[in-house]
Amino acid sequence: MEKTYDPKPIEDAWYQKWLSSGLFHADADSAKPSFSIVIPPPNVTGSLHMGHAFNNTFQDIMCRFKRMQGYNVLWLPGTDHAGIATQNVVERQLAKEGTSRHEMGREAFVERVWKWKQQYGETISSQQKKLGNSCDWDRERFTLDDGLSRAVRTVFVRLYKKGLIYKGKYIINWCSRCHTALSDIEVEHENENGRFYHVRYPFVGEEGSVVIATTRPETIYGDVAIAVHPRDEKNRHLVGKQVRVPLGGRVIPIIEDNMVDPEFGTGCVKITPAHDPNDFLVGQRHGLPQIQVIDGEGIMNANAPELENMPVAEARKKAAQLLGQSGSLVREEEIEHSVGHCYRCRTVVEPYLSEQWFVRTKPLAEAGIDAVRRGEIRFVPEQWEKTYYQWMENIRDWCISRQLWWGHRIPAWTCGECGHITVSEMDPTCCEKCGGTNIHQDEDVLDTWFSSALWPFSTLGWPDTTKELSAFYPTSLMVTGFDIIFFWVARMIMMGLEFMGREPFRDVYIHALIRDEVGQKMSKSKGNVIDPLDMIDRYGADALRLTLASLTVQGRDILLSPAKIETYRLFMNKLWNASRFALANLDDTERSWKEHIASLRMHDCWILKRTSEVAIETEKLLGGYFIGESARSLYDFVWGEVCDWYLELAKPALRGEEGGARRQASMAVVEYVFRHVLLSLHPFIPFVTEELWRNFGFTTSLIEENVWSIDPVDTPEQNDVKESMTVFQEIVRVLRNLRAEARIAPQQKVHRVFLQTSQQEIASLVTANRDLVELLVKAEEVSLSSAKPTGCLASSFAGGQAFLYVGDLLDIPNEISRLRTELESVEKDIATSTSKLNNEKFVSRAPREVVDQERTRLSESEAKRRRIRENIESLE
RNA sequence: GGGCGACUAGCUCAGUGGAAGAGCGCUUCCUUCACACGGAAGAGGUCACAGGUUCGAACCCCGUGUCGCCCA
């Protein structure tokens, strides 16, 4: 074994071995209980970013843990066709080649995207393999593959027949760059500086005018009414009057509608049904016309003659100018207002009137709410239920049609003869109503999230009845970020309940976001991206995984930096070297510590007990998805207890200095410790643990099923040693501290150490372990002493006193002042304890053990004070 | 406007009622036969602020402030 751990050759080799072993493959016929996760499918255009790495690490930890426990684990991988994103990527490519999708035509374009997919679609899965994902790659799926497309069609047709999908002309969010409709949640609102234009609309046939305020004067051409609130005292008298639109000059009525906020501005608002969602509703209620003035390109049309052919931004300025010239512009003010942007390309989204397909979500959402209420689905952490309910209770219909070419084309055919729409799973040859053959399929494709919503069952073979569905649905766990609760989680729940009659997953773990070290979202434009592959290359996948796991805290974002990953890289090296040391002291014989009970010393019993406790704790924590707590406790245990204390204490015995029986016993303990440590750590850091496991010669492989077996340590001998060990550690610390005070170089041995105690247990502890105190404090001789020795530095521990002999080197004034400092701190403790115990309420109301503990503490402190005072006196 | 979260050592963060913890950084010392990617020791905190509940509060409750996010 190398002295320094090098992850690269080990990680690559083990991943290949795992793949060829076939142990990542889940057997649908297995009799074992199943544990299943479907991966959140990354965009096929994507490459692995830190968010994926975190999300996948979490799932892999759970999958490996469950597999070790003997579950039939399915972790189903796959990718999403990502309509807009993928189409954008290929379109950019075409632009570079000097062509466009419109020039190519639909069929050629779609073919081109498929070609692109074949070429680059493997990128992300190969990166997931680098991370160590134990996915069932035989079952990898793609949202546009044949099976999933069939599921999409089936769902569409059934929802349509049930009246839950409809087509209609409504105001939707339109991205004029992507050239498609977007659903409400695909719009990101941001506060931006804008201008508020106060515009005068003169009455027709009488003097006077009303003033309304708008941020969008270019839409004035589309105004069809002015509205006031029906209970608005100051404006109610206006209702029924008519005004002239200051641009275009049409005459429009003043109406009343509850939508108007009478407190806002003048209490009068313009109604532009074709370009504002609220105005659209008002227009419907009042039977008003819809006048469209902006087209799908974001360009003004002929309904705004003076602005025709201008893009919106330019038209806005021009409109303001025209209003100014005609004296209609009362004033302008700077305001901050919320502006919607396309979540894919950041273009400002226009409310746009067009014919689209929608899912009627209310009934689906109600079932989804109930499923969570009834506890069939559990959010972890629980708080996210609130977010979910809030959205589901106020859900709006889902616009599912997209004016793209890459995606599932809507299975609806309009008849050229009778206008009837035929919706069908199989491509129809004629209109189902009139039999006419002049039918034409809808040009639009479905929202990518429509197919993602089916992912937990479409990937398992639905709509067929498959073994996979009965074995793995409902899945056990969904792991995802809070940013897609609405996009994905809620919709999977609705679709799963509707089509499978069961929830798609039992638990949904919502994790935080990964940010950079100053808390900013990572983004290419900010240049603060930490590339997981780069990190794997530099520090190894294990180090990255353990970092992500350790930094996980429920409900808090993770601030990541390479320096943090480096810290965990050091842990790999520590584990590697501790193992290297252990291996150098073991042989091929298997041993059980139980056969060597008579030869076990305190520290052996202590580490056996601790190892057992930590392994059991790991099991419990992982069962509750507490991967952060679990990772941190293992890290601390391995470094702080196994390495810092146990291995140091075991060295003499392993070298044979304590005799043959002790050597055998220590070997057995070391074996036990490493077996359990490697087992517990494997879900987090599979590569290095697997390599070490093999080096130790423990069974075959850590990914074998049922390998998780904890051999609990629960005998009385082992249970009683924790306190003794604590005393022992304190004695060692106190003496090391004295060495440092005396400026004794670390490698230099001190001659004599005296320990004084009035407690029998401590005396026998010291007697039994004096060699180990000598070892750890580098002393030639440690002895119990009842008399106060001279020429010594002194310090107290709980239950006694430690003396370090320095002879003539004793700097008396310095020692006195050091003891005085120690005395001060003890006095403080005494004061605290005394005041507590003098408080009658404390004594009567606090639990007995707390009061007892306080009494013990006080008497211990008083004993300490007495000793320190004696020491000071003896020096003065 | 509504909601959620955060505020603890110089930095990043653990810590859900019983005497404040880790990693990094800092100071001092050390190449001892697992590891200098290491070891030993140390300094460093009014737990944002103000009230309250409690024998006892970083922790529970109520405000205030600052920052971040989501929804409208």
PDB file of C-alpha atoms (C1' of nucleotides) in Angstrom, chain A residues 3-4 383 386 396 553 556 559 564 567 569-570 573-574 577-578 580-581 632 639 643-644 648 651 736-737 740 743 746 829 832-833 839 841-842 845-847 850 857, chain B residues 2-8 11-15 18-19 22-24 28-42 54-56 68-72:
ATOM      1  CA  LYS A   3       1.895   5.856   1.940  1.00  0.00           C
ATOM      2  CA  THR A   4      -0.384   8.471   0.435  1.00  0.00           C
ATOM      3  CA  GLN A 383     -41.906  22.073   6.860  1.00  0.00           C
ATOM      4  CA  LYS A 386     -46.684  23.906   3.998  1.00  0.00           C
ATOM      5  CA  ARG A 396     -54.165  27.286 -11.475  1.00  0.00           C
ATOM      6  CA  VAL A 553     -28.036  20.009   7.414  1.00  0.00           C
ATOM      7  CA  ARG A 556     -29.942  25.086   5.256  1.00  0.00           C
ATOM      8  CA  LEU A 559     -21.824  26.740   0.943  1.00  0.00           C
ATOM      9  CA  LYS A 564     -13.770  22.159   2.223  1.00  0.00           C
ATOM     10  CA  THR A 567     -10.486  18.732   4.270  1.00  0.00           C
ATOM     11  CA  ARG A 569      -9.635  14.460   1.160  1.00  0.00           C
ATOM     12  CA  LEU A 570      -7.373  14.508   4.206  1.00  0.00           C
ATOM     13  CA  ASN A 573      -5.685   9.729   3.687  1.00  0.00           C
ATOM     14  CA  LYS A 574      -6.139   9.348   7.423  1.00  0.00           C
ATOM     15  CA  ASN A 577      -3.053   5.187   6.742  1.00  0.00           C
ATOM     16  CA  ALA A 578      -4.864   3.945   9.796  1.00  0.00           C
ATOM     17  CA  ARG A 580      -2.334   0.560   6.466  1.00  0.00           C
ATOM     18  CA  PHE A 581      -1.117   0.465  10.043  1.00  0.00           C
ATOM     19  CA  ARG A 632     -20.027  13.811  10.886  1.00  0.00           C
ATOM     20  CA  TRP A 639     -10.253  10.449  13.572  1.00  0.00           C
ATOM     21  CA  CYS A 643      -6.824   7.112  15.441  1.00  0.00           C
ATOM     22  CA  ASP A 644      -6.045   9.620  18.160  1.00  0.00           C
ATOM     23  CA  GLU A 648      -1.910   4.810  19.849  1.00  0.00           C
ATOM     24  CA  LYS A 651       0.688  -0.051  19.552  1.00  0.00           C
ATOM     25  CA  ARG A 736       0.480  16.727  28.377  1.00  0.00           C
ATOM     26  CA  ASN A 737      -0.634  20.175  29.291  1.00  0.00           C
ATOM     27  CA  ALA A 740       3.714  22.022  27.287  1.00  0.00           C
ATOM     28  CA  ARG A 743       8.230  23.652  27.462  1.00  0.00           C
ATOM     29  CA  PRO A 746       7.513  16.490  22.392  1.00  0.00           C
ATOM     30  CA  ASP A 829     -17.007  27.201  39.208  1.00  0.00           C
ATOM     31  CA  THR A 832     -21.724  29.082  40.121  1.00  0.00           C
ATOM     32  CA  SER A 833     -22.431  25.772  41.779  1.00  0.00           C
ATOM     33  CA  ASN A 839     -31.375  28.399  45.321  1.00  0.00           C
ATOM     34  CA  LYS A 841     -36.227  26.364  43.960  1.00  0.00           C
ATOM     35  CA  PHE A 842     -33.454  24.738  42.019  1.00  0.00           C
ATOM     36  CA  ARG A 845     -37.737  21.648  41.232  1.00  0.00           C
ATOM     37  CA  ALA A 846     -34.835  20.460  39.157  1.00  0.00           C
ATOM     38  CA  PRO A 847     -34.660  16.713  38.528  1.00  0.00           C
ATOM     39  CA  VAL A 850     -29.282  17.302  37.931  1.00  0.00           C
ATOM     40  CA  ARG A 857     -19.459  19.098  40.852  1.00  0.00           C
TER      41      ARG A 857
ATOM     42  C1'   G B   2     -48.386  36.925   2.571  1.00  0.00           C
ATOM     43  C1'   G B   3     -45.083  33.031   3.974  1.00  0.00           C
ATOM     44  C1'   C B   4     -40.431  30.454   5.069  1.00  0.00           C
ATOM     45  C1'   G B   5     -35.456  30.357   6.729  1.00  0.00           C
ATOM     46  C1'   A B   6     -30.919  32.299   8.786  1.00  0.00           C
ATOM     47  C1'   C B   7     -28.173  35.337  12.585  1.00  0.00           C
ATOM     48  C1'   U B   8     -23.161  30.891  17.608  1.00  0.00           C
ATOM     49  C1'   C B  11     -14.142  32.399   8.194  1.00  0.00           C
ATOM     50  C1'   U B  12     -17.610  28.135   7.214  1.00  0.00           C
ATOM     51  C1'   C B  13     -20.865  25.837  10.233  1.00  0.00           C
ATOM     52  C1'   A B  14     -22.687  21.722  14.202  1.00  0.00           C
ATOM     53  C1'   G B  15     -25.416  22.039  18.614  1.00  0.00           C
ATOM     54  C1'   G B  18     -28.937  21.229  32.721  1.00  0.00           C
ATOM     55  C1'   A B  19     -21.469  24.815  32.921  1.00  0.00           C
ATOM     56  C1'   A B  22     -15.898  21.135  15.080  1.00  0.00           C
ATOM     57  C1'   G B  23     -13.160  22.169  10.548  1.00  0.00           C
ATOM     58  C1'   C B  24     -10.238  25.950   8.370  1.00  0.00           C
ATOM     59  C1'   U B  28       4.059  27.527  20.331  1.00  0.00           C
ATOM     60  C1'   C B  29       6.522  23.009  19.770  1.00  0.00           C
ATOM     61  C1'   C B  30       7.769  18.221  17.088  1.00  0.00           C
ATOM     62  C1'   U B  31      10.196  14.741  10.979  1.00  0.00           C
ATOM     63  C1'   U B  32       8.876   9.114  17.143  1.00  0.00           C
ATOM     64  C1'   C B  33       8.920   2.772  13.333  1.00  0.00           C
ATOM     65  C1'   A B  34       0.211   4.318   9.985  1.00  0.00           C
ATOM     66  C1'   C B  35      -0.296   9.208   8.349  1.00  0.00           C
ATOM     67  C1'   A B  36       3.746  16.377   8.093  1.00  0.00           C
ATOM     68  C1'   C B  37      -2.402  15.022   3.579  1.00  0.00           C
ATOM     69  C1'   G B  38       0.565  14.054  10.470  1.00  0.00           C
ATOM     70  C1'   G B  39       0.979  14.708  16.068  1.00  0.00           C
ATOM     71  C1'   A B  40       0.782  17.619  20.954  1.00  0.00           C
ATOM     72  C1'   A B  41      -0.537  22.061  23.417  1.00  0.00           C
ATOM     73  C1'   G B  42      -2.819  27.001  23.204  1.00  0.00           C
ATOM     74  C1'   U B  54     -38.691  28.376  33.521  1.00  0.00           C
ATOM     75  C1'   C B  55     -35.264  26.480  39.411  1.00  0.00           C
ATOM     76  C1'   G B  56     -32.385  26.826  34.815  1.00  0.00           C
ATOM     77  C1'   G B  68     -31.573  35.393   1.994  1.00  0.00           C
ATOM     78  C1'   C B  69     -35.492  32.723  -0.498  1.00  0.00           C
ATOM     79  C1'   C B  70     -40.553  31.550  -2.102  1.00  0.00           C
ATOM     80  C1'   C B  71     -45.516  33.076  -3.342  1.00  0.00           C
ATOM     81  C1'   A B  72     -48.879  37.108  -4.792  1.00  0.00           C
TER      82        A B  72
END
